[in-house]
Amino acid sequence: MLVTRIVVEKGRAIGVEIVDRPGGEKKILRAEREVIVSSGAIGSPKLLMQSGIGPADHLKSVGVTPVHDLPGVGSNMQDHLDLFVIAECTGDHTYDNYAKLHRTAWAGLQYLLLKKGPVASSLFETGGFWYADPTAASPDIQFHLGLGSGIEAGVEKLKNPGVTLNSAFLRPRSRGTVRLKSADPADHPLIDPNYWSDPYDRAMSIRGLRLAREIMRQKALAPYVLREVLPGPSLASDDELFDYACRSSKTDHHPVGTCRMGHDDMAVVTPDLRLRGVEGLRVCDASVMPRIPSSNTNAPTIMVGEKGADLILGREPLPPAVFSGNRAA
Ligand SMILES: Cc1cc2nc3c(=O)[nH]c(=O)nc-3n(C[C@H](O)[C@H](O)[C@H](O)COP(=O)(O)OP(=O)(O)OC[C@H]3O[C@@H](n4cnc5c(N)ncnc54)[C@H](O)[C@@H]3O)c2cc1C
């Protein structure tokens, strides 16, 4: 089921238009109280813009009639960018060995019978946080260790067993956009994360990559790590690592911020998640976050959902939490 449009009448969202498949017959579902958009940081701005809610100039340029000019829709996109070190390993310490047919079959059987073994693994079993910017009040680099090479799409697979150590800079200052390619809801949107448009992000990411490299070169890992394959020992300068990152970095799948909450002209929703300027419409997902959390994004998004549910039900807010110790800058 695809929602193709939020139906707005006289400044109020009264329902959604849906199709059961792209190009299928359209139906209108009417909402008795409110329409809640939770299509994610890419899907929510797309749906709003398809419905004529967004930057009017952009909407007109792709043939959508503006219903409500809201310039912030689709702006303020933030994401974490992963840079990675891949190393070749000794012996049987990574899951790459299971890429052989007989071992894959055994792993499948082991899981079916005993509910354990490689199939039960998240593959990224180890993580950690550290500082790229020494003045940061709390860690700004996150490491994920993948016990294999080529585990994720676009990441190099080695011939011999390997491991992948990802490093992501967690407080990017760059801001990207989500825009419509056309007025056709079946078209994918145009996503421009605009990574590293702020030079600070590039500098911190490269420091994170150097830290990942240093971890893999530790004496304690020497019995297991044969050699660094990527970026490769010959790449040493910041410029060389930058070129490597341009070829080899990837999204950490953490897009947020494209329907940001706030009170200013570029805000899309108010702090109670109501869309500014259209009645009966809220957005409740990762898109409302003003700034990307310095962590993975699933748990914070669940918190947005929980808070959103309380707001919709009119429940009293929880008392504010009292923090001690370091606070993020
Ligand atoms: C490959 C991958 C791995 C990830 N790994 C982790 C992880 O390990 N830990 C972590 O914390 N976070 C992880 N994340 C991030 C996490 O999944 C997201 O931050 C979180 O799911 C965001 O939730 P959301 O509700 O905002 O959006 P989503 O979870 O994206 O939900 C939006 C939903 O809306 C639907 N939708 C969109 N448009 C329409 C439409 N027009 N009509 C009908 N339905 C529509 C989508 O199909 C989707 O089901 C990962 C993300 C990806 C993609």
mmCIF file of C-alpha atoms and ligand atoms in Angstrom:
data_model
loop_
_atom_site.group_PDB
_atom_site.id
_atom_site.type_symbol
_atom_site.label_atom_id
_atom_site.label_comp_id
_atom_site.label_asym_id
_atom_site.label_seq_id
_atom_site.Cartn_x
_atom_site.Cartn_y
_atom_site.Cartn_z
ATOM 1 C CA MET A 1 0.000 0.000 0.000
ATOM 2 C CA LEU A 2 1.469 3.340 -1.055
ATOM 3 C CA VAL A 3 0.257 6.687 0.255
ATOM 4 C CA THR A 4 0.469 9.034 -2.717
ATOM 5 C CA ARG A 5 -0.890 12.241 -1.206
ATOM 6 C CA ILE A 6 -2.144 13.871 1.967
ATOM 7 C CA VAL A 7 -5.512 15.394 1.179
ATOM 8 C CA VAL A 8 -5.790 18.972 2.462
ATOM 9 C CA GLU A 9 -9.089 20.870 2.368
ATOM 10 C CA LYS A 10 -9.459 24.440 3.605
ATOM 11 C CA GLY A 11 -6.111 24.290 5.435
ATOM 12 C CA ARG A 12 -6.869 21.000 7.189
ATOM 13 C CA ALA A 13 -5.561 17.480 6.452
ATOM 14 C CA ILE A 14 -8.683 15.350 6.064
ATOM 15 C CA GLY A 15 -7.151 12.058 4.916
ATOM 16 C CA VAL A 16 -4.759 10.344 2.558
ATOM 17 C CA GLU A 17 -4.896 9.100 -1.003
ATOM 18 C CA ILE A 18 -3.618 5.530 -1.397
ATOM 19 C CA VAL A 19 -2.950 3.003 -4.154
ATOM 20 C CA ASP A 20 -2.369 -0.732 -3.685
ATOM 21 C CA ARG A 21 0.429 -0.652 -6.312
ATOM 22 C CA PRO A 22 2.157 2.063 -8.361
ATOM 23 C CA GLY A 23 -0.262 3.185 -11.081
ATOM 24 C CA GLY A 24 -3.174 1.337 -9.375
ATOM 25 C CA GLU A 25 -6.625 2.679 -8.602
ATOM 26 C CA LYS A 26 -6.628 5.612 -6.141
ATOM 27 C CA LYS A 27 -8.683 5.544 -2.946
ATOM 28 C CA ILE A 28 -9.170 8.219 -0.303
ATOM 29 C CA LEU A 29 -9.016 7.224 3.366
ATOM 30 C CA ARG A 30 -10.608 9.867 5.569
ATOM 31 C CA ALA A 31 -9.188 10.663 9.020
ATOM 32 C CA GLU A 32 -11.608 11.346 11.854
ATOM 33 C CA ARG A 33 -9.022 13.186 13.943
ATOM 34 C CA GLU A 34 -5.530 13.631 12.546
ATOM 35 C CA VAL A 35 -3.229 12.404 9.805
ATOM 36 C CA ILE A 36 0.088 11.146 11.216
ATOM 37 C CA VAL A 37 2.933 10.983 8.713
ATOM 38 C CA SER A 38 5.708 8.548 9.678
ATOM 39 C CA SER A 39 7.344 7.692 6.381
ATOM 40 C CA GLY A 40 10.928 8.291 7.580
ATOM 41 C CA ALA A 41 13.517 10.963 6.853
ATOM 42 C CA ILE A 42 13.342 10.339 3.110
ATOM 43 C CA GLY A 43 9.688 9.305 2.748
ATOM 44 C CA SER A 44 8.053 11.984 4.927
ATOM 45 C CA PRO A 45 9.411 15.056 3.087
ATOM 46 C CA LYS A 46 8.720 13.258 -0.206
ATOM 47 C CA LEU A 47 5.098 12.611 0.743
ATOM 48 C CA LEU A 48 4.593 16.154 2.016
ATOM 49 C CA MET A 49 6.042 17.623 -1.184
ATOM 50 C CA GLN A 50 3.966 15.292 -3.395
ATOM 51 C CA SER A 51 0.984 16.706 -1.503
ATOM 52 C CA GLY A 52 1.951 20.291 -2.283
ATOM 53 C CA ILE A 53 3.446 21.009 1.150
ATOM 54 C CA GLY A 54 7.017 22.267 0.853
ATOM 55 C CA PRO A 55 9.195 24.915 -0.809
ATOM 56 C CA ALA A 56 6.793 26.447 -3.365
ATOM 57 C CA ASP A 57 9.468 27.236 -5.983
ATOM 58 C CA HIS A 58 10.765 23.680 -5.964
ATOM 59 C CA LEU A 59 7.235 22.233 -6.116
ATOM 60 C CA LYS A 60 6.344 24.376 -9.130
ATOM 61 C CA SER A 61 9.608 23.413 -10.857
ATOM 62 C CA VAL A 62 8.538 19.736 -10.847
ATOM 63 C CA GLY A 63 4.879 20.369 -11.678
ATOM 64 C CA VAL A 64 3.304 20.042 -8.206
ATOM 65 C CA THR A 65 0.756 22.729 -7.321
ATOM 66 C CA PRO A 66 1.725 24.251 -3.961
ATOM 67 C CA VAL A 67 -0.916 23.837 -1.263
ATOM 68 C CA HIS A 68 1.182 25.293 1.557
ATOM 69 C CA ASP A 69 4.568 26.988 1.095
ATOM 70 C CA LEU A 70 6.805 25.525 3.808
ATOM 71 C CA PRO A 71 10.436 26.126 2.814
ATOM 72 C CA GLY A 72 12.082 23.796 5.370
ATOM 73 C CA VAL A 73 10.517 20.563 4.066
ATOM 74 C CA GLY A 74 13.332 18.347 2.734
ATOM 75 C CA SER A 75 16.157 20.589 4.024
ATOM 76 C CA ASN A 76 18.439 20.036 7.027
ATOM 77 C CA MET A 77 19.193 16.430 6.062
ATOM 78 C CA GLN A 78 21.929 14.877 8.200
ATOM 79 C CA ASP A 79 23.498 11.453 8.122
ATOM 80 C CA HIS A 80 26.544 9.637 9.476
ATOM 81 C CA LEU A 81 29.138 8.671 6.902
ATOM 82 C CA ASP A 82 31.096 5.448 7.436
ATOM 83 C CA LEU A 83 34.769 5.212 6.524
ATOM 84 C CA PHE A 84 36.266 1.779 6.864
ATOM 85 C CA VAL A 85 39.473 -0.179 7.314
ATOM 86 C CA ILE A 86 39.489 -3.712 5.934
ATOM 87 C CA ALA A 87 42.169 -6.162 7.039
ATOM 88 C CA GLU A 88 43.010 -9.697 6.073
ATOM 89 C CA CYS A 89 43.010 -12.140 8.992
ATOM 90 C CA THR A 90 44.628 -15.363 10.007
ATOM 91 C CA GLY A 91 42.759 -18.621 10.588
ATOM 92 C CA ASP A 92 39.111 -19.029 11.338
ATOM 93 C CA HIS A 93 38.297 -15.857 13.263
ATOM 94 C CA THR A 94 35.774 -14.198 10.929
ATOM 95 C CA TYR A 95 32.502 -15.131 9.279
ATOM 96 C CA ASP A 96 34.024 -14.907 5.794
ATOM 97 C CA ASN A 97 34.881 -18.588 6.069
ATOM 98 C CA TYR A 98 31.164 -19.341 5.963
ATOM 99 C CA ALA A 99 30.964 -18.057 2.389
ATOM 100 C CA LYS A 100 31.699 -21.625 1.221
ATOM 101 C CA LEU A 101 28.674 -23.722 0.310
ATOM 102 C CA HIS A 102 29.216 -26.599 2.768
ATOM 103 C CA ARG A 103 29.868 -24.187 5.672
ATOM 104 C CA THR A 104 26.859 -22.036 4.759
ATOM 105 C CA ALA A 105 24.700 -25.179 4.781
ATOM 106 C CA TRP A 106 26.135 -26.214 8.156
ATOM 107 C CA ALA A 107 25.571 -22.718 9.597
ATOM 108 C CA GLY A 108 21.935 -22.817 8.401
ATOM 109 C CA LEU A 109 21.410 -26.223 9.985
ATOM 110 C CA GLN A 110 23.094 -25.168 13.226
ATOM 111 C CA TYR A 111 20.714 -22.221 13.465
ATOM 112 C CA LEU A 112 17.623 -24.283 12.656
ATOM 113 C CA LEU A 113 18.500 -26.971 15.207
ATOM 114 C CA LEU A 114 20.288 -25.046 17.962
ATOM 115 C CA LYS A 115 19.389 -21.378 17.319
ATOM 116 C CA LYS A 116 23.064 -20.394 17.467
ATOM 117 C CA GLY A 117 26.158 -20.016 15.307
ATOM 118 C CA PRO A 118 26.962 -17.451 12.594
ATOM 119 C CA VAL A 119 23.348 -17.081 11.430
ATOM 120 C CA ALA A 120 22.407 -15.859 14.917
ATOM 121 C CA SER A 121 25.064 -13.124 14.722
ATOM 122 C CA SER A 122 24.352 -9.485 13.894
ATOM 123 C CA LEU A 123 27.777 -9.622 12.126
ATOM 124 C CA PHE A 124 28.585 -6.266 13.745
ATOM 125 C CA GLU A 125 29.113 -7.642 17.238
ATOM 126 C CA THR A 126 31.576 -5.116 18.604
ATOM 127 C CA GLY A 127 31.470 -1.348 18.802
ATOM 128 C CA GLY A 128 33.024 1.570 20.577
ATOM 129 C CA PHE A 129 33.150 5.336 20.867
ATOM 130 C CA TRP A 130 36.078 7.743 20.950
ATOM 131 C CA TYR A 131 37.057 11.352 20.238
ATOM 132 C CA ALA A 132 38.132 12.886 16.945
ATOM 133 C CA ASP A 133 37.793 16.427 18.287
ATOM 134 C CA PRO A 134 39.644 16.474 21.624
ATOM 135 C CA THR A 135 37.525 19.434 22.746
ATOM 136 C CA ALA A 136 34.237 17.506 22.302
ATOM 137 C CA ALA A 137 32.346 17.042 25.569
ATOM 138 C CA SER A 138 31.493 13.425 24.749
ATOM 139 C CA PRO A 139 32.705 10.969 22.089
ATOM 140 C CA ASP A 140 32.184 11.966 18.475
ATOM 141 C CA ILE A 141 33.439 8.871 16.670
ATOM 142 C CA GLN A 142 31.612 5.537 16.623
ATOM 143 C CA PHE A 143 33.304 2.283 15.608
ATOM 144 C CA HIS A 144 31.537 -0.834 14.408
ATOM 145 C CA LEU A 145 33.547 -4.002 13.873
ATOM 146 C CA GLY A 146 32.131 -6.293 11.203
ATOM 147 C CA LEU A 147 33.494 -9.822 11.448
ATOM 148 C CA GLY A 148 33.910 -10.231 7.715
ATOM 149 C CA SER A 149 34.683 -8.287 4.577
ATOM 150 C CA GLY A 150 32.042 -7.196 2.097
ATOM 151 C CA ILE A 151 29.240 -7.646 4.649
ATOM 152 C CA GLU A 152 27.502 -4.447 3.610
ATOM 153 C CA ALA A 153 26.489 -3.346 0.133
ATOM 154 C CA GLY A 154 29.296 -1.507 -1.651
ATOM 155 C CA VAL A 155 32.009 -2.678 0.753
ATOM 156 C CA GLU A 156 34.883 -4.678 -0.687
ATOM 157 C CA LYS A 157 34.865 -8.471 -0.244
ATOM 158 C CA LEU A 158 38.301 -10.058 0.176
ATOM 159 C CA LYS A 159 39.380 -13.366 -1.289
ATOM 160 C CA ASN A 160 40.752 -14.439 2.114
ATOM 161 C CA PRO A 161 38.957 -13.971 5.471
ATOM 162 C CA GLY A 162 38.848 -10.382 6.636
ATOM 163 C CA VAL A 163 37.358 -7.925 9.093
ATOM 164 C CA THR A 164 35.885 -4.467 8.555
ATOM 165 C CA LEU A 165 36.255 -1.688 11.092
ATOM 166 C CA ASN A 166 33.864 1.188 10.358
ATOM 167 C CA SER A 167 34.364 4.630 11.829
ATOM 168 C CA ALA A 168 31.674 7.319 11.636
ATOM 169 C CA PHE A 169 31.944 10.933 12.709
ATOM 170 C CA LEU A 170 28.846 11.550 14.806
ATOM 171 C CA ARG A 171 28.339 15.326 14.843
ATOM 172 C CA PRO A 172 28.393 16.426 11.215
ATOM 173 C CA ARG A 173 27.798 20.097 10.430
ATOM 174 C CA SER A 174 26.960 19.530 6.756
ATOM 175 C CA ARG A 175 23.316 19.666 5.729
ATOM 176 C CA GLY A 176 21.753 17.995 2.689
ATOM 177 C CA THR A 177 18.372 17.860 0.971
ATOM 178 C CA VAL A 178 15.583 15.574 -0.190
ATOM 179 C CA ARG A 179 13.806 16.870 -3.300
ATOM 180 C CA LEU A 180 11.269 15.524 -5.767
ATOM 181 C CA LYS A 181 12.433 14.274 -9.133
ATOM 182 C CA SER A 182 8.955 14.758 -10.561
ATOM 183 C CA ALA A 183 5.303 14.998 -9.549
ATOM 184 C CA ASP A 184 4.918 11.224 -10.023
ATOM 185 C CA PRO A 185 4.704 9.522 -6.578
ATOM 186 C CA ALA A 186 6.247 6.372 -8.084
ATOM 187 C CA ASP A 187 9.481 8.232 -8.838
ATOM 188 C CA HIS A 188 12.282 7.975 -6.305
ATOM 189 C CA PRO A 189 13.232 11.260 -4.664
ATOM 190 C CA LEU A 190 16.520 13.070 -5.258
ATOM 191 C CA ILE A 191 18.626 12.636 -2.115
ATOM 192 C CA ASP A 192 21.705 14.803 -1.648
ATOM 193 C CA PRO A 193 23.315 14.191 1.762
ATOM 194 C CA ASN A 194 25.933 16.842 0.909
ATOM 195 C CA TYR A 195 28.500 15.024 3.045
ATOM 196 C CA TRP A 196 31.577 17.034 3.969
ATOM 197 C CA SER A 197 30.302 20.323 2.552
ATOM 198 C CA ASP A 198 31.587 21.608 5.891
ATOM 199 C CA PRO A 199 35.381 21.063 6.020
ATOM 200 C CA TYR A 200 35.184 20.270 9.760
ATOM 201 C CA ASP A 201 33.321 17.037 8.943
ATOM 202 C CA ARG A 202 36.014 15.953 6.509
ATOM 203 C CA ALA A 203 38.816 16.655 9.008
ATOM 204 C CA MET A 204 37.062 14.777 11.828
ATOM 205 C CA SER A 205 36.122 11.823 9.612
ATOM 206 C CA ILE A 206 39.717 11.404 8.512
ATOM 207 C CA ARG A 207 40.851 11.501 12.130
ATOM 208 C CA GLY A 208 38.296 8.754 12.820
ATOM 209 C CA LEU A 209 39.691 6.689 9.953
ATOM 210 C CA ARG A 210 43.207 7.107 11.346
ATOM 211 C CA LEU A 211 41.973 5.929 14.758
ATOM 212 C CA ALA A 212 40.383 2.843 13.180
ATOM 213 C CA ARG A 213 43.640 2.104 11.445
ATOM 214 C CA GLU A 214 45.564 2.500 14.694
ATOM 215 C CA ILE A 215 43.225 0.041 16.440
ATOM 216 C CA MET A 216 43.783 -2.576 13.755
ATOM 217 C CA ARG A 217 47.561 -2.097 14.068
ATOM 218 C CA GLN A 218 47.680 -2.758 17.818
ATOM 219 C CA LYS A 219 50.107 -5.405 19.073
ATOM 220 C CA ALA A 220 47.276 -7.317 20.780
ATOM 221 C CA LEU A 221 45.622 -7.891 17.384
ATOM 222 C CA ALA A 222 48.844 -8.863 15.601
ATOM 223 C CA PRO A 223 48.237 -12.643 15.974
ATOM 224 C CA TYR A 224 44.947 -12.248 14.081
ATOM 225 C CA VAL A 225 45.536 -9.433 11.596
ATOM 226 C CA LEU A 226 47.742 -10.296 8.646
ATOM 227 C CA ARG A 227 47.690 -6.975 6.776
ATOM 228 C CA GLU A 228 45.658 -3.844 6.152
ATOM 229 C CA VAL A 229 44.066 -4.097 2.704
ATOM 230 C CA LEU A 230 42.048 -0.844 2.715
ATOM 231 C CA PRO A 231 42.906 2.015 2.758
ATOM 232 C CA GLY A 232 46.260 0.206 2.343
ATOM 233 C CA PRO A 233 49.555 1.051 4.050
ATOM 234 C CA SER A 234 50.782 3.169 1.109
ATOM 235 C CA LEU A 235 48.091 5.823 1.742
ATOM 236 C CA ALA A 236 49.313 8.134 4.486
ATOM 237 C CA SER A 237 48.528 11.811 3.858
ATOM 238 C CA ASP A 238 45.162 13.432 4.583
ATOM 239 C CA ASP A 239 44.708 14.037 0.851
ATOM 240 C CA GLU A 240 45.305 10.370 0.036
ATOM 241 C CA LEU A 241 42.875 9.290 2.741
ATOM 242 C CA PHE A 242 40.347 11.835 1.460
ATOM 243 C CA ASP A 243 40.589 10.356 -2.063
ATOM 244 C CA TYR A 244 40.192 6.884 -0.583
ATOM 245 C CA ALA A 245 37.123 7.993 1.399
ATOM 246 C CA CYS A 246 35.561 9.562 -1.711
ATOM 247 C CA ARG A 247 35.877 6.190 -3.431
ATOM 248 C CA SER A 248 35.014 3.966 -0.500
ATOM 249 C CA SER A 249 32.860 5.594 2.189
ATOM 250 C CA LYS A 250 29.204 4.726 2.657
ATOM 251 C CA THR A 251 26.111 5.853 4.494
ATOM 252 C CA ASP A 252 25.606 4.594 8.036
ATOM 253 C CA HIS A 253 21.854 4.553 7.174
ATOM 254 C CA HIS A 254 21.044 7.279 9.714
ATOM 255 C CA PRO A 255 19.226 10.008 7.754
ATOM 256 C CA VAL A 256 17.313 12.461 9.961
ATOM 257 C CA GLY A 257 16.198 16.068 10.151
ATOM 258 C CA THR A 258 14.275 16.694 6.914
ATOM 259 C CA CYS A 259 11.053 17.817 8.676
ATOM 260 C CA ARG A 260 12.818 19.473 11.577
ATOM 261 C CA MET A 261 10.905 20.644 14.641
ATOM 262 C CA GLY A 262 11.279 24.203 15.904
ATOM 263 C CA HIS A 263 9.660 27.628 15.946
ATOM 264 C CA ASP A 264 11.551 29.452 13.175
ATOM 265 C CA ASP A 265 10.574 29.911 9.518
ATOM 266 C CA MET A 266 12.543 26.857 8.373
ATOM 267 C CA ALA A 267 10.958 24.566 10.975
ATOM 268 C CA VAL A 268 8.469 22.052 9.561
ATOM 269 C CA VAL A 269 6.772 20.885 12.762
ATOM 270 C CA THR A 270 6.304 22.475 16.167
ATOM 271 C CA PRO A 271 7.693 20.687 19.249
ATOM 272 C CA ASP A 272 4.341 18.891 19.579
ATOM 273 C CA LEU A 273 4.963 17.486 16.077
ATOM 274 C CA ARG A 274 2.151 19.471 14.392
ATOM 275 C CA LEU A 275 2.882 20.600 10.869
ATOM 276 C CA ARG A 276 3.243 24.383 10.805
ATOM 277 C CA GLY A 277 0.383 25.906 8.816
ATOM 278 C CA VAL A 278 -1.829 22.862 8.164
ATOM 279 C CA GLU A 279 -4.378 21.687 10.757
ATOM 280 C CA GLY A 280 -4.826 18.035 11.679
ATOM 281 C CA LEU A 281 -1.402 16.919 10.464
ATOM 282 C CA ARG A 282 1.618 15.669 12.409
ATOM 283 C CA VAL A 283 4.951 14.150 11.474
ATOM 284 C CA CYS A 284 6.353 11.549 13.834
ATOM 285 C CA ASP A 285 9.617 9.862 12.829
ATOM 286 C CA ALA A 286 13.378 10.480 12.436
ATOM 287 C CA SER A 287 12.714 13.422 10.121
ATOM 288 C CA VAL A 288 11.650 15.698 13.003
ATOM 289 C CA MET A 289 15.027 15.570 14.786
ATOM 290 C CA PRO A 290 16.660 19.004 14.619
ATOM 291 C CA ARG A 291 20.156 17.503 14.980
ATOM 292 C CA ILE A 292 21.393 13.997 14.398
ATOM 293 C CA PRO A 293 21.999 12.102 17.659
ATOM 294 C CA SER A 294 25.613 11.092 18.307
ATOM 295 C CA SER A 295 24.609 7.421 18.198
ATOM 296 C CA ASN A 296 22.622 5.038 16.057
ATOM 297 C CA THR A 297 19.196 6.398 15.226
ATOM 298 C CA ASN A 298 16.731 3.577 15.816
ATOM 299 C CA ALA A 299 16.334 4.007 19.597
ATOM 300 C CA PRO A 300 16.007 7.819 19.366
ATOM 301 C CA THR A 301 13.337 7.335 16.675
ATOM 302 C CA ILE A 302 11.437 4.948 18.944
ATOM 303 C CA MET A 303 11.587 7.679 21.597
ATOM 304 C CA VAL A 304 10.105 10.153 19.083
ATOM 305 C CA GLY A 305 7.326 7.631 18.440
ATOM 306 C CA GLU A 306 6.631 7.131 22.154
ATOM 307 C CA LYS A 307 6.606 10.862 22.788
ATOM 308 C CA GLY A 308 4.413 11.408 19.717
ATOM 309 C CA ALA A 309 1.906 8.845 20.996
ATOM 310 C CA ASP A 310 1.719 10.677 24.352
ATOM 311 C CA LEU A 311 1.196 14.015 22.610
ATOM 312 C CA ILE A 312 -1.551 12.645 20.394
ATOM 313 C CA LEU A 313 -3.289 11.057 23.383
ATOM 314 C CA GLY A 314 -2.908 14.286 25.361
ATOM 315 C CA ARG A 315 -0.935 12.643 28.182
ATOM 316 C CA GLU A 316 1.029 14.708 30.680
ATOM 317 C CA PRO A 317 4.740 14.882 29.747
ATOM 318 C CA LEU A 318 7.229 12.968 31.883
ATOM 319 C CA PRO A 319 9.250 15.119 34.284
ATOM 320 C CA PRO A 320 12.491 16.365 32.702
ATOM 321 C CA ALA A 321 15.480 14.032 33.191
ATOM 322 C CA VAL A 322 18.345 15.319 35.318
ATOM 323 C CA PHE A 323 21.743 14.614 33.756
ATOM 324 C CA SER A 324 25.052 14.483 35.533
ATOM 325 C CA GLY A 325 28.544 14.274 34.065
ATOM 326 C CA ASN A 326 29.481 15.241 30.503
ATOM 327 C CA ARG A 327 26.923 16.697 28.137
ATOM 328 C CA ALA A 328 27.288 16.748 24.366
ATOM 329 C CA ALA A 329 28.569 20.045 22.993
HETATM 330 C C1 LIG B 1 20.158 -0.985 6.243
HETATM 331 C C2 LIG B 1 19.899 -0.224 7.520
HETATM 332 C C3 LIG B 1 20.498 -0.625 8.700
HETATM 333 C C4 LIG B 1 20.278 0.085 9.875
HETATM 334 N N1 LIG B 1 20.867 -0.358 11.026
HETATM 335 C C5 LIG B 1 20.615 0.286 12.178
HETATM 336 C C6 LIG B 1 21.147 -0.198 13.405
HETATM 337 O O1 LIG B 1 21.841 -1.197 13.444
HETATM 338 N N2 LIG B 1 20.858 0.494 14.539
HETATM 339 C C7 LIG B 1 20.105 1.633 14.531
HETATM 340 O O2 LIG B 1 19.888 2.228 15.596
HETATM 341 N N3 LIG B 1 19.581 2.110 13.390
HETATM 342 C C8 LIG B 1 19.811 1.457 12.219
HETATM 343 N N4 LIG B 1 19.279 1.928 11.054
HETATM 344 C C9 LIG B 1 18.515 3.175 11.107
HETATM 345 C C10 LIG B 1 17.094 2.962 11.599
HETATM 346 O O3 LIG B 1 16.524 1.858 10.910
HETATM 347 C C11 LIG B 1 16.299 4.248 11.327
HETATM 348 O O4 LIG B 1 16.884 5.336 12.025
HETATM 349 C C12 LIG B 1 14.838 4.111 11.787
HETATM 350 O O5 LIG B 1 14.233 2.968 11.211
HETATM 351 C C13 LIG B 1 14.076 5.352 11.364
HETATM 352 O O6 LIG B 1 12.709 5.138 11.640
HETATM 353 P P1 LIG B 1 11.562 5.948 10.901
HETATM 354 O O7 LIG B 1 10.280 5.521 11.522
HETATM 355 O O8 LIG B 1 11.921 7.385 10.885
HETATM 356 O O9 LIG B 1 11.623 5.491 9.379
HETATM 357 P P2 LIG B 1 11.499 3.991 8.686
HETATM 358 O O10 LIG B 1 11.917 2.990 9.707
HETATM 359 O O11 LIG B 1 12.252 4.161 7.440
HETATM 360 O O12 LIG B 1 9.951 3.864 8.473
HETATM 361 C C14 LIG B 1 9.267 4.525 7.436
HETATM 362 C C15 LIG B 1 8.235 3.571 6.847
HETATM 363 O O13 LIG B 1 7.341 4.295 6.003
HETATM 364 C C16 LIG B 1 7.129 3.552 4.821
HETATM 365 N N5 LIG B 1 6.774 4.512 3.758
HETATM 366 C C17 LIG B 1 7.531 5.516 3.254
HETATM 367 N N6 LIG B 1 6.835 6.215 2.336
HETATM 368 C C18 LIG B 1 5.603 5.638 2.266
HETATM 369 C C19 LIG B 1 4.428 5.912 1.479
HETATM 370 N N7 LIG B 1 4.380 6.934 0.606
HETATM 371 N N8 LIG B 1 3.352 5.107 1.640
HETATM 372 C C20 LIG B 1 3.380 4.075 2.539
HETATM 373 N N9 LIG B 1 4.456 3.777 3.321
HETATM 374 C C21 LIG B 1 5.551 4.557 3.172
HETATM 375 C C22 LIG B 1 8.448 2.852 4.578
HETATM 376 O O14 LIG B 1 8.275 1.742 3.728
HETATM 377 C C23 LIG B 1 8.844 2.468 5.997
HETATM 378 O O15 LIG B 1 8.261 1.246 6.372
HETATM 379 C C24 LIG B 1 19.457 1.229 9.866
HETATM 380 C C25 LIG B 1 18.822 1.623 8.674
HETATM 381 C C26 LIG B 1 19.033 0.891 7.517
HETATM 382 C C27 LIG B 1 18.329 1.325 6.236
#
